[in-house]
Amino acid sequence: MGCCTGRCTLIFLCALQLLAALERQVFDFLGYQWAPILANFLHIIIVILGLFGTIQYRPRYIVVYAIWTAIWVTWNIFIICFYLEVGGLSKDSELLTFNISRHQSWWSENGPGCVRKEASMSGIKGLDSHSYVSVIGCALEYRYIEVMHSSFQILIALISLVDLIHFLSTMSMKNPPTFCSSRHTCRLPPPSPQQKKMLNINLNLQTVLINLKLHI
């Protein structure tokens, strides 16, 4: 498959976004973070749609992908603000779990260097079957890991958006876009009826001029 007008760069960026989203989806599932799980699921679907549109030259799919990319950047900015507790947000709230559970990020107990300890609560009446979980020794607080994840997503999305704008601009230029075949060659699309008519007129004019020159 040939590469034209930054197309391969966009394909690579879409594939990278898919891998990053799948990695993030796994850890969000482990932490029961339902809002991010839903957002990741939509992101994966639309990135696949954008990848298909890029490969098959479908401008509508690419435009949908571009709009979603802007939404995805906004969502990740919100996640960063959530974990850094900006604007009255609290990382200890149940906002990301839709108030279904009190689970936090999977990294809160399984981050680099974290040691998870459980202490029984047998001395407290009514809580004999419960245990208190404490996490110590974390080399990096879990909220910063989540911030790095979101920052990486924003970086890839912004680069993709810039390349996407360039790719769409080349597709909408006055010159007809080239279509790449499987033999690593680019060909022009077939001419429209109006273009065929203009070509015939030009050929007829050239023939008349050549005959005039010959008679002279």
PDB file of C-alpha atoms in Angstrom:
ATOM      1  CA  MET A   1       0.000   0.000   0.000  1.00  0.00           C
ATOM      2  CA  GLY A   2       1.482   3.295  -1.068  1.00  0.00           C
ATOM      3  CA  CYS A   3       1.796   6.426   1.020  1.00  0.00           C
ATOM      4  CA  CYS A   4       0.567   9.816  -0.163  1.00  0.00           C
ATOM      5  CA  THR A   5       0.365  13.269   1.461  1.00  0.00           C
ATOM      6  CA  GLY A   6       1.168  12.271   5.046  1.00  0.00           C
ATOM      7  CA  ARG A   7      -1.254   9.352   4.948  1.00  0.00           C
ATOM      8  CA  CYS A   8       1.173   6.849   6.438  1.00  0.00           C
ATOM      9  CA  THR A   9       1.948   9.215   9.324  1.00  0.00           C
ATOM     10  CA  LEU A  10      -1.745   9.452  10.152  1.00  0.00           C
ATOM     11  CA  ILE A  11      -2.146   5.672   9.938  1.00  0.00           C
ATOM     12  CA  PHE A  12       0.783   5.240  12.329  1.00  0.00           C
ATOM     13  CA  LEU A  13      -0.671   7.786  14.776  1.00  0.00           C
ATOM     14  CA  CYS A  14      -4.085   6.074  14.689  1.00  0.00           C
ATOM     15  CA  ALA A  15      -2.448   2.717  15.420  1.00  0.00           C
ATOM     16  CA  LEU A  16      -0.487   4.275  18.297  1.00  0.00           C
ATOM     17  CA  GLN A  17      -3.688   5.771  19.691  1.00  0.00           C
ATOM     18  CA  LEU A  18      -5.366   2.374  19.540  1.00  0.00           C
ATOM     19  CA  LEU A  19      -2.544   0.709  21.473  1.00  0.00           C
ATOM     20  CA  ALA A  20      -2.495   3.468  24.102  1.00  0.00           C
ATOM     21  CA  ALA A  21      -6.294   3.340  24.482  1.00  0.00           C
ATOM     22  CA  LEU A  22      -6.309  -0.451  24.857  1.00  0.00           C
ATOM     23  CA  GLU A  23      -3.585  -0.277  27.497  1.00  0.00           C
ATOM     24  CA  ARG A  24      -5.525   2.358  29.389  1.00  0.00           C
ATOM     25  CA  GLN A  25      -8.775   0.405  29.068  1.00  0.00           C
ATOM     26  CA  VAL A  26      -7.217  -2.620  30.757  1.00  0.00           C
ATOM     27  CA  PHE A  27      -6.150  -0.663  33.851  1.00  0.00           C
ATOM     28  CA  ASP A  28      -9.457   1.236  34.016  1.00  0.00           C
ATOM     29  CA  PHE A  29     -11.289  -2.105  34.005  1.00  0.00           C
ATOM     30  CA  LEU A  30      -9.067  -3.341  36.832  1.00  0.00           C
ATOM     31  CA  GLY A  31      -9.937  -0.219  38.829  1.00  0.00           C
ATOM     32  CA  TYR A  32     -13.678  -0.285  37.980  1.00  0.00           C
ATOM     33  CA  GLN A  33     -13.499   3.257  36.577  1.00  0.00           C
ATOM     34  CA  TRP A  34     -16.751   3.174  34.608  1.00  0.00           C
ATOM     35  CA  ALA A  35     -16.696   6.683  33.129  1.00  0.00           C
ATOM     36  CA  PRO A  36     -13.181   6.271  31.656  1.00  0.00           C
ATOM     37  CA  ILE A  37     -14.132   2.780  30.457  1.00  0.00           C
ATOM     38  CA  LEU A  38     -17.047   4.214  28.473  1.00  0.00           C
ATOM     39  CA  ALA A  39     -14.902   7.055  27.097  1.00  0.00           C
ATOM     40  CA  ASN A  40     -12.126   4.633  26.097  1.00  0.00           C
ATOM     41  CA  PHE A  41     -14.637   2.380  24.352  1.00  0.00           C
ATOM     42  CA  LEU A  42     -15.973   5.269  22.240  1.00  0.00           C
ATOM     43  CA  HIS A  43     -12.428   6.399  21.539  1.00  0.00           C
ATOM     44  CA  ILE A  44     -11.380   2.979  20.259  1.00  0.00           C
ATOM     45  CA  ILE A  45     -14.412   2.770  17.936  1.00  0.00           C
ATOM     46  CA  ILE A  46     -13.888   6.237  16.444  1.00  0.00           C
ATOM     47  CA  VAL A  47     -10.131   5.778  16.036  1.00  0.00           C
ATOM     48  CA  ILE A  48     -10.851   2.580  14.082  1.00  0.00           C
ATOM     49  CA  LEU A  49     -13.341   4.584  12.016  1.00  0.00           C
ATOM     50  CA  GLY A  50     -10.701   7.259  11.386  1.00  0.00           C
ATOM     51  CA  LEU A  51      -8.144   4.610  10.469  1.00  0.00           C
ATOM     52  CA  PHE A  52     -10.561   3.102   7.957  1.00  0.00           C
ATOM     53  CA  GLY A  53     -11.344   6.547   6.545  1.00  0.00           C
ATOM     54  CA  THR A  54      -7.651   7.316   6.145  1.00  0.00           C
ATOM     55  CA  ILE A  55      -6.911   4.053   4.366  1.00  0.00           C
ATOM     56  CA  GLN A  56      -9.972   4.229   2.097  1.00  0.00           C
ATOM     57  CA  TYR A  57      -9.972   8.027   1.564  1.00  0.00           C
ATOM     58  CA  ARG A  58     -13.350   8.623   3.215  1.00  0.00           C
ATOM     59  CA  PRO A  59     -13.423  12.339   4.165  1.00  0.00           C
ATOM     60  CA  ARG A  60     -16.610  12.047   6.257  1.00  0.00           C
ATOM     61  CA  TYR A  61     -15.071   9.417   8.510  1.00  0.00           C
ATOM     62  CA  ILE A  62     -11.933  11.509   8.855  1.00  0.00           C
ATOM     63  CA  VAL A  63     -13.965  14.602   9.817  1.00  0.00           C
ATOM     64  CA  VAL A  64     -15.823  12.584  12.484  1.00  0.00           C
ATOM     65  CA  TYR A  65     -12.457  11.404  13.796  1.00  0.00           C
ATOM     66  CA  ALA A  66     -11.178  15.013  13.859  1.00  0.00           C
ATOM     67  CA  ILE A  67     -14.198  16.221  15.856  1.00  0.00           C
ATOM     68  CA  TRP A  68     -13.840  13.352  18.321  1.00  0.00           C
ATOM     69  CA  THR A  69     -10.121  14.070  18.712  1.00  0.00           C
ATOM     70  CA  ALA A  70     -10.969  17.565  19.966  1.00  0.00           C
ATOM     71  CA  ILE A  71     -13.504  16.041  22.406  1.00  0.00           C
ATOM     72  CA  TRP A  72     -10.934  13.457  23.508  1.00  0.00           C
ATOM     73  CA  VAL A  73      -8.398  16.196  24.310  1.00  0.00           C
ATOM     74  CA  THR A  74     -11.039  17.992  26.398  1.00  0.00           C
ATOM     75  CA  TRP A  75     -11.871  14.767  28.265  1.00  0.00           C
ATOM     76  CA  ASN A  76      -8.239  14.120  29.134  1.00  0.00           C
ATOM     77  CA  ILE A  77      -7.807  17.697  30.344  1.00  0.00           C
ATOM     78  CA  PHE A  78     -10.763  17.035  32.667  1.00  0.00           C
ATOM     79  CA  ILE A  79      -9.095  13.835  33.942  1.00  0.00           C
ATOM     80  CA  ILE A  80      -5.903  15.787  34.688  1.00  0.00           C
ATOM     81  CA  CYS A  81      -7.896  18.430  36.571  1.00  0.00           C
ATOM     82  CA  PHE A  82      -9.753  15.673  38.450  1.00  0.00           C
ATOM     83  CA  TYR A  83      -6.623  13.960  39.765  1.00  0.00           C
ATOM     84  CA  LEU A  84      -4.830  17.239  40.495  1.00  0.00           C
ATOM     85  CA  GLU A  85      -7.975  18.477  42.258  1.00  0.00           C
ATOM     86  CA  VAL A  86      -8.297  21.631  40.186  1.00  0.00           C
ATOM     87  CA  GLY A  87     -11.473  23.713  40.262  1.00  0.00           C
ATOM     88  CA  GLY A  88     -13.048  22.087  43.297  1.00  0.00           C
ATOM     89  CA  LEU A  89     -12.697  18.535  41.968  1.00  0.00           C
ATOM     90  CA  SER A  90     -11.589  15.780  44.333  1.00  0.00           C
ATOM     91  CA  LYS A  91      -9.720  12.633  43.365  1.00  0.00           C
ATOM     92  CA  ASP A  92     -11.404  10.830  46.271  1.00  0.00           C
ATOM     93  CA  SER A  93     -14.900  11.409  44.913  1.00  0.00           C
ATOM     94  CA  GLU A  94     -16.934   8.708  43.177  1.00  0.00           C
ATOM     95  CA  LEU A  95     -17.421  10.740  40.007  1.00  0.00           C
ATOM     96  CA  LEU A  96     -15.522   8.356  37.724  1.00  0.00           C
ATOM     97  CA  THR A  97     -17.408   5.318  39.041  1.00  0.00           C
ATOM     98  CA  PHE A  98     -20.867   6.954  38.604  1.00  0.00           C
ATOM     99  CA  ASN A  99     -21.307   6.675  42.407  1.00  0.00           C
ATOM    100  CA  ILE A 100     -21.709   2.909  42.013  1.00  0.00           C
ATOM    101  CA  SER A 101     -18.677   1.998  44.105  1.00  0.00           C
ATOM    102  CA  ARG A 102     -15.845   3.563  46.078  1.00  0.00           C
ATOM    103  CA  HIS A 103     -13.116   2.097  43.913  1.00  0.00           C
ATOM    104  CA  GLN A 104     -10.158   4.257  42.973  1.00  0.00           C
ATOM    105  CA  SER A 105      -7.572   3.967  40.242  1.00  0.00           C
ATOM    106  CA  TRP A 106      -5.881   0.556  40.001  1.00  0.00           C
ATOM    107  CA  TRP A 107      -2.568   2.357  40.389  1.00  0.00           C
ATOM    108  CA  SER A 108      -3.534   3.540  43.894  1.00  0.00           C
ATOM    109  CA  GLU A 109      -2.646   0.093  45.275  1.00  0.00           C
ATOM    110  CA  ASN A 110      -0.459  -1.316  42.512  1.00  0.00           C
ATOM    111  CA  GLY A 111       1.809   1.549  41.563  1.00  0.00           C
ATOM    112  CA  PRO A 112       5.608   1.245  41.352  1.00  0.00           C
ATOM    113  CA  GLY A 113       7.025   0.330  44.765  1.00  0.00           C
ATOM    114  CA  CYS A 114       3.618   0.157  46.476  1.00  0.00           C
ATOM    115  CA  VAL A 115       3.193  -2.374  49.291  1.00  0.00           C
ATOM    116  CA  ARG A 116      -0.391  -3.343  50.152  1.00  0.00           C
ATOM    117  CA  LYS A 117      -1.077  -4.318  53.759  1.00  0.00           C
ATOM    118  CA  GLU A 118      -4.339  -5.543  55.247  1.00  0.00           C
ATOM    119  CA  ALA A 119      -5.171  -5.206  58.916  1.00  0.00           C
ATOM    120  CA  SER A 120      -8.157  -7.053  60.372  1.00  0.00           C
ATOM    121  CA  MET A 121     -10.859  -5.048  62.150  1.00  0.00           C
ATOM    122  CA  SER A 122     -11.904  -7.783  64.555  1.00  0.00           C
ATOM    123  CA  GLY A 123     -11.873  -5.405  67.506  1.00  0.00           C
ATOM    124  CA  ILE A 124     -14.651  -3.267  66.052  1.00  0.00           C
ATOM    125  CA  LYS A 125     -18.167  -4.526  66.540  1.00  0.00           C
ATOM    126  CA  GLY A 126     -19.964  -5.380  63.325  1.00  0.00           C
ATOM    127  CA  LEU A 127     -16.802  -5.238  61.220  1.00  0.00           C
ATOM    128  CA  ASP A 128     -15.259  -8.609  62.144  1.00  0.00           C
ATOM    129  CA  SER A 129     -15.340  -9.805  58.522  1.00  0.00           C
ATOM    130  CA  HIS A 130     -13.815  -6.586  57.169  1.00  0.00           C
ATOM    131  CA  SER A 131     -10.204  -5.535  56.877  1.00  0.00           C
ATOM    132  CA  TYR A 132      -8.433  -2.190  56.595  1.00  0.00           C
ATOM    133  CA  VAL A 133      -6.152  -1.839  53.574  1.00  0.00           C
ATOM    134  CA  SER A 134      -3.173   0.479  53.711  1.00  0.00           C
ATOM    135  CA  VAL A 135      -0.689   1.185  50.937  1.00  0.00           C
ATOM    136  CA  ILE A 136       2.848   2.315  51.716  1.00  0.00           C
ATOM    137  CA  GLY A 137       6.162   2.790  49.952  1.00  0.00           C
ATOM    138  CA  CYS A 138       4.837   4.055  46.609  1.00  0.00           C
ATOM    139  CA  ALA A 139       7.619   5.552  44.516  1.00  0.00           C
ATOM    140  CA  LEU A 140       5.083   7.653  42.600  1.00  0.00           C
ATOM    141  CA  GLU A 141       1.626   8.693  43.729  1.00  0.00           C
ATOM    142  CA  TYR A 142      -1.122   7.151  41.619  1.00  0.00           C
ATOM    143  CA  ARG A 143      -2.644  10.458  40.579  1.00  0.00           C
ATOM    144  CA  TYR A 144       0.581  11.431  38.818  1.00  0.00           C
ATOM    145  CA  ILE A 145       0.532   8.151  36.887  1.00  0.00           C
ATOM    146  CA  GLU A 146      -3.005   8.946  35.732  1.00  0.00           C
ATOM    147  CA  VAL A 147      -1.919  12.480  34.810  1.00  0.00           C
ATOM    148  CA  MET A 148       0.952  11.069  32.728  1.00  0.00           C
ATOM    149  CA  HIS A 149      -1.460   8.713  30.964  1.00  0.00           C
ATOM    150  CA  SER A 150      -3.787  11.583  30.083  1.00  0.00           C
ATOM    151  CA  SER A 151      -0.907  13.849  29.049  1.00  0.00           C
ATOM    152  CA  PHE A 152       0.375  11.182  26.674  1.00  0.00           C
ATOM    153  CA  GLN A 153      -3.110  10.817  25.189  1.00  0.00           C
ATOM    154  CA  ILE A 154      -3.332  14.588  24.688  1.00  0.00           C
ATOM    155  CA  LEU A 155       0.094  14.678  23.025  1.00  0.00           C
ATOM    156  CA  ILE A 156      -0.772  11.934  20.518  1.00  0.00           C
ATOM    157  CA  ALA A 157      -4.194  13.482  19.840  1.00  0.00           C
ATOM    158  CA  LEU A 158      -2.743  16.942  19.150  1.00  0.00           C
ATOM    159  CA  ILE A 159      -0.088  15.567  16.797  1.00  0.00           C
ATOM    160  CA  SER A 160      -2.782  13.530  15.043  1.00  0.00           C
ATOM    161  CA  LEU A 161      -4.991  16.606  14.749  1.00  0.00           C
ATOM    162  CA  VAL A 162      -2.209  18.659  13.129  1.00  0.00           C
ATOM    163  CA  ASP A 163      -1.406  15.863  10.666  1.00  0.00           C
ATOM    164  CA  LEU A 164      -5.136  15.379  10.059  1.00  0.00           C
ATOM    165  CA  ILE A 165      -5.642  19.030   9.127  1.00  0.00           C
ATOM    166  CA  HIS A 166      -2.708  18.803   6.711  1.00  0.00           C
ATOM    167  CA  PHE A 167      -4.079  15.595   5.218  1.00  0.00           C
ATOM    168  CA  LEU A 168      -7.578  17.059   4.724  1.00  0.00           C
ATOM    169  CA  SER A 169      -6.137  20.199   3.159  1.00  0.00           C
ATOM    170  CA  THR A 170      -4.229  18.147   0.601  1.00  0.00           C
ATOM    171  CA  MET A 171      -7.389  16.180  -0.207  1.00  0.00           C
ATOM    172  CA  SER A 172      -9.373  19.371  -0.800  1.00  0.00           C
ATOM    173  CA  MET A 173      -6.808  21.157  -2.979  1.00  0.00           C
ATOM    174  CA  LYS A 174      -7.736  22.271  -6.472  1.00  0.00           C
ATOM    175  CA  ASN A 175      -5.583  19.539  -7.944  1.00  0.00           C
ATOM    176  CA  PRO A 176      -7.378  16.198  -7.794  1.00  0.00           C
ATOM    177  CA  PRO A 177      -6.073  13.944  -5.024  1.00  0.00           C
ATOM    178  CA  THR A 178      -4.060  10.885  -5.922  1.00  0.00           C
ATOM    179  CA  PHE A 179      -5.185   7.411  -4.979  1.00  0.00           C
ATOM    180  CA  CYS A 180      -2.614   4.843  -3.992  1.00  0.00           C
ATOM    181  CA  SER A 181      -2.900   1.323  -5.313  1.00  0.00           C
ATOM    182  CA  SER A 182      -1.520  -1.843  -3.803  1.00  0.00           C
ATOM    183  CA  ARG A 183       1.429  -1.781  -6.230  1.00  0.00           C
ATOM    184  CA  HIS A 184       3.009   1.293  -4.598  1.00  0.00           C
ATOM    185  CA  THR A 185       1.881   3.574  -7.401  1.00  0.00           C
ATOM    186  CA  CYS A 186      -0.416   6.615  -7.280  1.00  0.00           C
ATOM    187  CA  ARG A 187      -2.990   7.229  -9.976  1.00  0.00           C
ATOM    188  CA  LEU A 188      -5.419  10.024 -10.705  1.00  0.00           C
ATOM    189  CA  PRO A 189      -9.162   9.418 -10.272  1.00  0.00           C
ATOM    190  CA  PRO A 190     -11.169   8.923 -13.486  1.00  0.00           C
ATOM    191  CA  PRO A 191     -12.229  12.228 -15.141  1.00  0.00           C
ATOM    192  CA  SER A 192     -15.791  13.485 -14.786  1.00  0.00           C
ATOM    193  CA  PRO A 193     -18.093  13.951 -17.862  1.00  0.00           C
ATOM    194  CA  GLN A 194     -17.370  17.703 -17.826  1.00  0.00           C
ATOM    195  CA  GLN A 195     -13.642  17.058 -17.808  1.00  0.00           C
ATOM    196  CA  LYS A 196     -14.006  14.614 -20.717  1.00  0.00           C
ATOM    197  CA  LYS A 197     -15.949  17.216 -22.704  1.00  0.00           C
ATOM    198  CA  MET A 198     -13.243  19.844 -22.080  1.00  0.00           C
ATOM    199  CA  LEU A 199     -10.552  17.389 -23.132  1.00  0.00           C
ATOM    200  CA  ASN A 200     -12.409  16.669 -26.388  1.00  0.00           C
ATOM    201  CA  ILE A 201     -12.772  20.388 -27.096  1.00  0.00           C
ATOM    202  CA  ASN A 202      -9.061  20.950 -26.492  1.00  0.00           C
ATOM    203  CA  LEU A 203      -8.159  18.056 -28.768  1.00  0.00           C
ATOM    204  CA  ASN A 204     -10.431  19.393 -31.518  1.00  0.00           C
ATOM    205  CA  LEU A 205      -8.895  22.851 -31.228  1.00  0.00           C
ATOM    206  CA  GLN A 206      -5.394  21.405 -31.402  1.00  0.00           C
ATOM    207  CA  THR A 207      -6.357  19.406 -34.506  1.00  0.00           C
ATOM    208  CA  VAL A 208      -7.760  22.529 -36.229  1.00  0.00           C
ATOM    209  CA  LEU A 209      -4.611  24.529 -35.430  1.00  0.00           C
ATOM    210  CA  ILE A 210      -2.350  21.764 -36.777  1.00  0.00           C
ATOM    211  CA  ASN A 211      -4.385  21.592 -40.026  1.00  0.00           C
ATOM    212  CA  LEU A 212      -4.160  25.366 -40.424  1.00  0.00           C
ATOM    213  CA  LYS A 213      -0.410  25.288 -40.015  1.00  0.00           C
ATOM    214  CA  LEU A 214      -0.108  22.526 -42.583  1.00  0.00           C
ATOM    215  CA  HIS A 215      -2.186  24.490 -45.141  1.00  0.00           C
ATOM    216  CA  ILE A 216      -0.099  27.602 -44.563  1.00  0.00           C
TER     217      ILE A 216
END
